[in-house]
Short mmCIF file of C-alpha atoms in Angstrom, two decimals:
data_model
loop_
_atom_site.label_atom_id
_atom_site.label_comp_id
_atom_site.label_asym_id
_atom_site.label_seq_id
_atom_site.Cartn_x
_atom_site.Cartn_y
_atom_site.Cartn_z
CA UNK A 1 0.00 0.00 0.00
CA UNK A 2 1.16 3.99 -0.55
CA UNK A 3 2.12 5.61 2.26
CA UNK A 4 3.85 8.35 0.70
CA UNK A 5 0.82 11.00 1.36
CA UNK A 6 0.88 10.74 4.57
CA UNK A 7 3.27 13.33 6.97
CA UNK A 8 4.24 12.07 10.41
CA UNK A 9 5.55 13.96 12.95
CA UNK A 10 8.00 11.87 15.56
CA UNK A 11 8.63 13.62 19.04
CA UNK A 12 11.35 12.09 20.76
CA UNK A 13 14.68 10.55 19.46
CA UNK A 14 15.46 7.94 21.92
CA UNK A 15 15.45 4.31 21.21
CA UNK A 16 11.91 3.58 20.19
CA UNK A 17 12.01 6.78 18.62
CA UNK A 18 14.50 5.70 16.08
CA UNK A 19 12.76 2.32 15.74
CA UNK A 20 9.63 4.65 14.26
CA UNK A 21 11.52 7.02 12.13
CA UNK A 22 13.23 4.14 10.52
CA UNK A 23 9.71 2.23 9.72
CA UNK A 24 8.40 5.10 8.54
CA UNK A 25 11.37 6.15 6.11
CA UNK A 26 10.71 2.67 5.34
CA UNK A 27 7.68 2.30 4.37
CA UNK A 28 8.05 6.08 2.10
CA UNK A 29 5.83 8.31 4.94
CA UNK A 30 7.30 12.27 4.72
CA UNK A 31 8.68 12.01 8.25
CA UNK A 32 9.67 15.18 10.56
CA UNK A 33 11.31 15.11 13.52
CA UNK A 34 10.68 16.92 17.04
CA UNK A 35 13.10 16.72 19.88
CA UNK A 36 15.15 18.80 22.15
CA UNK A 37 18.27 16.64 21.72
CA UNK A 38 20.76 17.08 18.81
CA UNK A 39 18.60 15.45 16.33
CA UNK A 40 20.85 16.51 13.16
CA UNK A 41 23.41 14.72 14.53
CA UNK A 42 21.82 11.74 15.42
CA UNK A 43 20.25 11.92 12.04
CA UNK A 44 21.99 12.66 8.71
CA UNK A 45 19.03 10.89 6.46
CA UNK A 46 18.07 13.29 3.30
CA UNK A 47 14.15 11.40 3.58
CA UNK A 48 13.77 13.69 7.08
CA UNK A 49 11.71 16.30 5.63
CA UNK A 50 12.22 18.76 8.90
CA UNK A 51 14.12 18.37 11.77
CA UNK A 52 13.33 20.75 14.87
CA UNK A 53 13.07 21.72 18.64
CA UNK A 54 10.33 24.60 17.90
CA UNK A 55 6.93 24.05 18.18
CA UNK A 56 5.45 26.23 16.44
CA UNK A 57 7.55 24.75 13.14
CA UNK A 58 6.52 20.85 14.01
CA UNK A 59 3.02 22.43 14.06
CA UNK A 60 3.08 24.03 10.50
CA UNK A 61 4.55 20.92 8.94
CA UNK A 62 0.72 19.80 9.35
CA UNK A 63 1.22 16.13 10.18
CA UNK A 64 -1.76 13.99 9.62
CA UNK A 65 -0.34 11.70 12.36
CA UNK A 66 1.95 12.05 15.46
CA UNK A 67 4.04 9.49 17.20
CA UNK A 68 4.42 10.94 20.69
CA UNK A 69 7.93 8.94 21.77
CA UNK A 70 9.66 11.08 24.78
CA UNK A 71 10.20 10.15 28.10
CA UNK A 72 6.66 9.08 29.88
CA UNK A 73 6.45 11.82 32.19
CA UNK A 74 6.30 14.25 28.79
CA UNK A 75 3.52 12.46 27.36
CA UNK A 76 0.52 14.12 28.57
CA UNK A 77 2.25 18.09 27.83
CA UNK A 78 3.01 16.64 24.79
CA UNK A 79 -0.77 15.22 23.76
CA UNK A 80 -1.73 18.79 25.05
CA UNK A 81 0.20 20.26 22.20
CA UNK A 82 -1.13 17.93 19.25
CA UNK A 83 -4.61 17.56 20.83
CA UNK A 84 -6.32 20.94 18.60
CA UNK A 85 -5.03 19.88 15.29
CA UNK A 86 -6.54 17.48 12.86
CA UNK A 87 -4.08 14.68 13.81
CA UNK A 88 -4.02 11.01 15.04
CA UNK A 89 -1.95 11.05 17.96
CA UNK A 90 -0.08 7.56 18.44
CA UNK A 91 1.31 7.59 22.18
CA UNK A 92 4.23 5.01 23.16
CA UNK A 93 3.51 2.44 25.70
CA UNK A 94 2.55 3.93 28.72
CA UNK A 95 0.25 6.51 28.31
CA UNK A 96 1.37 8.55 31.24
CA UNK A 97 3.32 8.18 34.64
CA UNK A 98 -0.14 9.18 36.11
CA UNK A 99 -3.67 8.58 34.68
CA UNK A 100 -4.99 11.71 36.64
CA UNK A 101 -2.79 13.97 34.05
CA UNK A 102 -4.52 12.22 31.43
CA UNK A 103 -7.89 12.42 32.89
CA UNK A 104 -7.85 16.24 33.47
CA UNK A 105 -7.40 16.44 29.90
CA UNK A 106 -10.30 14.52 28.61
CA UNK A 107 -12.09 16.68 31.39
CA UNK A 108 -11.34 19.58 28.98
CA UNK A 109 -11.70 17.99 26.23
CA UNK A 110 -14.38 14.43 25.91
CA UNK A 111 -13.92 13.70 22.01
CA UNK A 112 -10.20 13.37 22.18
CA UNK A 113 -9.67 9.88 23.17
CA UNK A 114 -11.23 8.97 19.61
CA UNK A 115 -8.13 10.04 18.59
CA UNK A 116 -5.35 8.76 20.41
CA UNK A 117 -3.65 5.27 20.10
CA UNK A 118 -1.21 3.77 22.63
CA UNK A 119 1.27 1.43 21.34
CA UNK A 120 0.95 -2.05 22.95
CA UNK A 121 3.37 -4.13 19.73
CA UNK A 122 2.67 -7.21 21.26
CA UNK A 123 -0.97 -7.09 19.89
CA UNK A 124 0.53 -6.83 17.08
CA UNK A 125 3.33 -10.48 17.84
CA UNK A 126 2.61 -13.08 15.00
CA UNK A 127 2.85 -15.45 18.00
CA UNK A 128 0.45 -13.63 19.93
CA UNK A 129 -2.16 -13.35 17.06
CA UNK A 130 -1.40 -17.40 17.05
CA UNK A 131 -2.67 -17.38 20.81
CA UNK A 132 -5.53 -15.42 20.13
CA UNK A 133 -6.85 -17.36 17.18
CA UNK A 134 -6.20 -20.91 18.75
CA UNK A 135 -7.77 -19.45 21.95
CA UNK A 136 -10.86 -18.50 20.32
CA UNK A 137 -11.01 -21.58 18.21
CA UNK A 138 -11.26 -23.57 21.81
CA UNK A 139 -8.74 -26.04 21.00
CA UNK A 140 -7.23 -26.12 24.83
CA UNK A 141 -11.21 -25.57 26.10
CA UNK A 142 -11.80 -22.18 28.72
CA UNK A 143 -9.37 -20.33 29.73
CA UNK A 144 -8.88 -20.56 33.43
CA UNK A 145 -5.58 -19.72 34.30
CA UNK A 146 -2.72 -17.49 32.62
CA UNK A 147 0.99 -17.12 33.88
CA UNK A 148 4.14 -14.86 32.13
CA UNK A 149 7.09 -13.45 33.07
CA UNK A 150 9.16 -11.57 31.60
CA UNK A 151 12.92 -10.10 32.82
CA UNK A 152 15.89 -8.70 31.38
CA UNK A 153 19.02 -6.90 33.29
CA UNK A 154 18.34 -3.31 33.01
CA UNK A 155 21.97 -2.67 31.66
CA UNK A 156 21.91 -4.76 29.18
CA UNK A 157 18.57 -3.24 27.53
CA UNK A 158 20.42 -0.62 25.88
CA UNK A 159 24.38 -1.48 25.24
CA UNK A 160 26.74 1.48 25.23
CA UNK A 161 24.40 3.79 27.21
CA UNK A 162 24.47 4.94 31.05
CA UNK A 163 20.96 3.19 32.18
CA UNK A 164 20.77 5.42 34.82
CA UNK A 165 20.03 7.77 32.74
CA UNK A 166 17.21 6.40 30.94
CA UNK A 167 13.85 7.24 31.66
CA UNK A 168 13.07 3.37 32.91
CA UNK A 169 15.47 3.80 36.02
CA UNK A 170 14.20 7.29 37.02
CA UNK A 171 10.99 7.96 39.01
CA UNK A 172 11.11 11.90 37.86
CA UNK A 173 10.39 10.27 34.31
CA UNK A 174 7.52 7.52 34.52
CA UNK A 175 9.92 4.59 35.10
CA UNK A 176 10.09 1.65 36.67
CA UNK A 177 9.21 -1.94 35.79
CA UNK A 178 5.31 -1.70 35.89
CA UNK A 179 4.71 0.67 33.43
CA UNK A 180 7.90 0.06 31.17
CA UNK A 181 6.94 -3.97 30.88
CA UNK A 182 2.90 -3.50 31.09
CA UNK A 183 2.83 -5.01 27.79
CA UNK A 184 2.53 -8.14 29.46
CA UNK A 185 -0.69 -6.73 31.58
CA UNK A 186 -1.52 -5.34 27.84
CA UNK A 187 -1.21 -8.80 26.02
CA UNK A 188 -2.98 -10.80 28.61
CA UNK A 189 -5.72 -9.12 29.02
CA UNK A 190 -5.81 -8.88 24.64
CA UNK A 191 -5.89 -12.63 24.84
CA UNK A 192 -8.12 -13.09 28.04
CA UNK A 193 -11.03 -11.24 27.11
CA UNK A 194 -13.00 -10.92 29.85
CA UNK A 195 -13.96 -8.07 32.29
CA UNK A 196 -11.57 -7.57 35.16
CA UNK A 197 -12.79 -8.25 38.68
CA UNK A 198 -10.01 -7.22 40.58
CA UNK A 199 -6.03 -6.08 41.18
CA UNK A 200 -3.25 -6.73 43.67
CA UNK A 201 0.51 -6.18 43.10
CA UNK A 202 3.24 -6.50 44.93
CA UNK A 203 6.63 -4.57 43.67
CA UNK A 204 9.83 -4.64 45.11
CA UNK A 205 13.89 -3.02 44.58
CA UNK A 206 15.53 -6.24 45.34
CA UNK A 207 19.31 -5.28 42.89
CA UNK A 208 22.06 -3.12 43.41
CA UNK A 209 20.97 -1.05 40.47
CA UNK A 210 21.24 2.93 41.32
CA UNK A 211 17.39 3.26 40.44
CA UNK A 212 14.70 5.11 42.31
CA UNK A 213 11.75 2.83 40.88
CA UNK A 214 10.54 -0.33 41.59
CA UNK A 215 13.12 -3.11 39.55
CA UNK A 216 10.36 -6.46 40.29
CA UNK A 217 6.78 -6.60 40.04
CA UNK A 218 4.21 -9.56 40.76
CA UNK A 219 0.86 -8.86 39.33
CA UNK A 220 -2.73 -10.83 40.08
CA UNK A 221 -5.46 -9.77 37.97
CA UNK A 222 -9.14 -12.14 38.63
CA UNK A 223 -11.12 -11.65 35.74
CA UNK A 224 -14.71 -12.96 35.38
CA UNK A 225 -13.80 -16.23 34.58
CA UNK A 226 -10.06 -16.23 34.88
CA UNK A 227 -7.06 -15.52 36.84
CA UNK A 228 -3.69 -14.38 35.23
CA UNK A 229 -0.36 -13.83 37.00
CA UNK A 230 2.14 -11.44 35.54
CA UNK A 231 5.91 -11.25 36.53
CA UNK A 232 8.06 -8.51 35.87
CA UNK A 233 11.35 -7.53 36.68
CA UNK A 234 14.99 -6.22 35.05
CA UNK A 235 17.44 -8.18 37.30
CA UNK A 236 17.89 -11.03 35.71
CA UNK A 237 20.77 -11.90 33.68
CA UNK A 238 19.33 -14.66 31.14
CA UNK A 239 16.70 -12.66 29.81
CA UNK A 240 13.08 -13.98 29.45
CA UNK A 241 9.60 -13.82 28.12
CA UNK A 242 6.96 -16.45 28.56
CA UNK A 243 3.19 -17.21 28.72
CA UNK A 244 1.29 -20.52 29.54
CA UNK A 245 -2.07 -20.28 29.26
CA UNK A 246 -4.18 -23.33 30.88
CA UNK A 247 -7.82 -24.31 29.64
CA UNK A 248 -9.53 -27.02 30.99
CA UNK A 249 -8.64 -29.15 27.43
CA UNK A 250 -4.83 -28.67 27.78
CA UNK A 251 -2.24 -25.78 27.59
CA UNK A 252 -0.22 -23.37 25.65
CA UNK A 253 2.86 -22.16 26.17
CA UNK A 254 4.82 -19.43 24.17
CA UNK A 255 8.78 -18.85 24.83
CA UNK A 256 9.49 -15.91 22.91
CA UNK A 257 13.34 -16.17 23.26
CA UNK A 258 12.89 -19.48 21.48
CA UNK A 259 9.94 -18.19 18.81
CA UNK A 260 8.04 -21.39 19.98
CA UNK A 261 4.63 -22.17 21.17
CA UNK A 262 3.72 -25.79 22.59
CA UNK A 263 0.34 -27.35 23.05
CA UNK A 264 -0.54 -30.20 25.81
CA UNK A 265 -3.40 -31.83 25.46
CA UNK A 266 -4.71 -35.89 26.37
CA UNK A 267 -2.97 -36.38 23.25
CA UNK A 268 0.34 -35.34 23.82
CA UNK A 269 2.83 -32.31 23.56
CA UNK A 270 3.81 -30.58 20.43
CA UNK A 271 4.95 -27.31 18.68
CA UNK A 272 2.23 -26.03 16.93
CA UNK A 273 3.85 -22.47 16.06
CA UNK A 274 7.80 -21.45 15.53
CA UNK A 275 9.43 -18.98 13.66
CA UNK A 276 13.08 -18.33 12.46
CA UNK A 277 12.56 -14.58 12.18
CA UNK A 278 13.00 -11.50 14.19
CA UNK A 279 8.83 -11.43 14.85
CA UNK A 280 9.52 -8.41 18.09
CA UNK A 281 11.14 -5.95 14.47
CA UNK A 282 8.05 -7.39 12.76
CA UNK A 283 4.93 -6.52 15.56
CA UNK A 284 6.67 -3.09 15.16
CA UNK A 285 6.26 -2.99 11.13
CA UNK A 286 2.37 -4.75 11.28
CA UNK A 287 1.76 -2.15 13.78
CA UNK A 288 3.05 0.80 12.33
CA UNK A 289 0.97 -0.78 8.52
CA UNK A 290 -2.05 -1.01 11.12
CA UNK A 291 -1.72 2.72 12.24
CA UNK A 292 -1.13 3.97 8.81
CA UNK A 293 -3.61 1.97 7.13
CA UNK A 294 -6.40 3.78 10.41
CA UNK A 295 -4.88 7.25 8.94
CA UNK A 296 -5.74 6.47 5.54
CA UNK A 297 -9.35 5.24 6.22
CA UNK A 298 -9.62 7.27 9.43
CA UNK A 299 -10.75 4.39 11.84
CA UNK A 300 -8.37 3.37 14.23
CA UNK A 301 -7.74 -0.21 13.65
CA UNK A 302 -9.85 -2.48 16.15
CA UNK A 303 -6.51 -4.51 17.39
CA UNK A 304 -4.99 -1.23 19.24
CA UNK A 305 -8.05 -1.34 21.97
CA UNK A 306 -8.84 0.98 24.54
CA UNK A 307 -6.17 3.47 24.49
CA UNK A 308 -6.95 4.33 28.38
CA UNK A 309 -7.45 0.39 29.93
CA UNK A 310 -4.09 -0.50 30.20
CA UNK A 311 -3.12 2.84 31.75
CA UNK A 312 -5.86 2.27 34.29
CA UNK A 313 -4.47 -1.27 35.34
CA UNK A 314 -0.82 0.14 35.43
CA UNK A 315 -2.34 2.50 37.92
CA UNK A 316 -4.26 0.32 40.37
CA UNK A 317 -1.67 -2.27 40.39
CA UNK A 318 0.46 0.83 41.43
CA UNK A 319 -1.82 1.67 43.88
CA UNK A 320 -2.05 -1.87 45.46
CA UNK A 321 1.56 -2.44 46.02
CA UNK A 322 1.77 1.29 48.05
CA UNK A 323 -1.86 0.41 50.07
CA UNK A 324 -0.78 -3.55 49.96
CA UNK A 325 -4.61 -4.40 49.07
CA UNK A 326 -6.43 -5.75 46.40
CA UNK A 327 -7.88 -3.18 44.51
CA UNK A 328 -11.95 -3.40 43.29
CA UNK A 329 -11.75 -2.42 39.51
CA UNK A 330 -14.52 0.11 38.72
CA UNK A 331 -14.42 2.54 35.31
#
């Protein structure tokens, strides 16, 4: 598909940042470029149409979409910017460090969620789309039980930089591990389905990393039918990322480190889904087709979800592990 009417605007140039304006070049979108760092000389690419740290100039390049990519804490200031133009505002995983900031501003302004998208890839996961479909096709029966984890060792997320300087180990800047690994709350409750019934968490600073945010997580959601547990931390040194889910047929269980997925039923154990490519590069490129193809038609593409849900588990879990309670859920 062309792609080559539509103007994007990215704000932010850190590592997801680049991951966009790459795609985007990619896939032949005119492509500016709003940040405060030293974006020319991050970025010597003759496809950037505009490279700036004034507002007013991002503004006039009339984007038809926006990929909001700074630091978490700058998300909200930054959706107050783009929120009066005629643009589809694309926010990176999580919304906001608070979802009272976000709040006030539909308070002011009701008819802008229909225009904002947070970016959950993982919907997006050839291997997740693979859960979903065998899920709903009730090969392992109903779903009564799902379990993930996911760690990595917070230095070795981004080689070659200072982690402590990354928004992720900083408080000031919407880190820490709940809200910088929620796509595992995102995913899960993607593949569950159901309403949620209630939230406890339980977080933790158990390393030696100089970090003022929570480095472990353990998350229990009870849905109507279901219960998942979610574990997330950035200690370990093996990296990870898993997901059984248990019906009352038999189980699955994805190992994205090994691009696998097993089923167990009565009849045995077998792969019944592996790949031998990159498929975390790819949810980025089906997402970003996804969001450009909702530009182009101007519906938001039905896989992205509520752009606020997430945001509001993030938050309760959050407030569990400071009360140590479970947590009603109520919207």
């Amino acid at each position: 598909m062309e792609y080559s009417d539509i103007r994007c605007l990215v704000v932010g140039t850190g590592s997801i940042g680049k991951r966009h304006i790459f795609n985007l070049l990619q896939a032949g979108v005119q492509t500016a470029i709003f940040s405060t760092g030293h974006t020319k000389a991050r970025f010597q690419d003759p496809r950037v149409v505009l490279y700036t740290d004034d507002w007013q100039e991002a503004l006039s390049f009339a984007p038809h979409l926006a990929i909001v990519a700074n630091p978490t804490a700058l998300h909200v200031s930054t959706i107050e910017k783009l929120i009066d133009q005629d643009v589809y505002i694309f926010v990176e995983k999580p919304l906001s460090n608070h979802i009272e900031d976000f709040n006030r501003l539909l308070a002011n302004r009701p008819d802008a969620k229909k225009k904002i998208i947070v970016g959950y890839n993982f919907r997006f996961h050839a291997a997740i789309q693979f859960l979903k479909q065998t899920i709903a096709g009730n090969i392992i029966g109903k779903i009564s039980y799902i379990k993930c984890q996911v760690g990595q060792y917070l230095p070795d997320w981004h080689p070659g930089e200072d982690y402590r300087e990354g928004y992720v180990a900083r408080a000031e800047l919407g880190g820490g591990v709940v809200r910088t690994l929620s796509h595992e709350i995102d995913y899960v409750d993607y593949l569950i389905g159901q309403p949620i019934r209630e939230i406890s968490c339980m977080t933790s600073n158990i390393s030696d990393l100089e970090i003022d945010v929570e480095d472990t997580a353990n998350v229990l959601i009870r849905y109507e039918k279901s219960i998942a547990e979610i574990h997330m931390d950035m200690v370990r040194r093996i990296p990870v990322r898993e997901l059984v889910v248990y019906g009352d047929n038999g189980y699955l269980k994805w190992n994205d480190m090994k691009n696998t997925i097993h089923i167990q039923t009565a009849e045995g154990e077998k792969v019944i889904w592996e790949s031998a490519r990159n498929e975390r590069n790819m949810s980025f490129v089906q997402e970003l087709k996804a969001l450009l193809n909702s530009v182009q038609h101007k519906k938001i593409d039905d896989r992205f979800g509520d752009p606020v849900k997430t945001m509001e588990v993030i938050s309760r879990c959050l407030t569990s592990a400071h009360q140590k309670n479970v947590i009603s859920w109520k919207r």
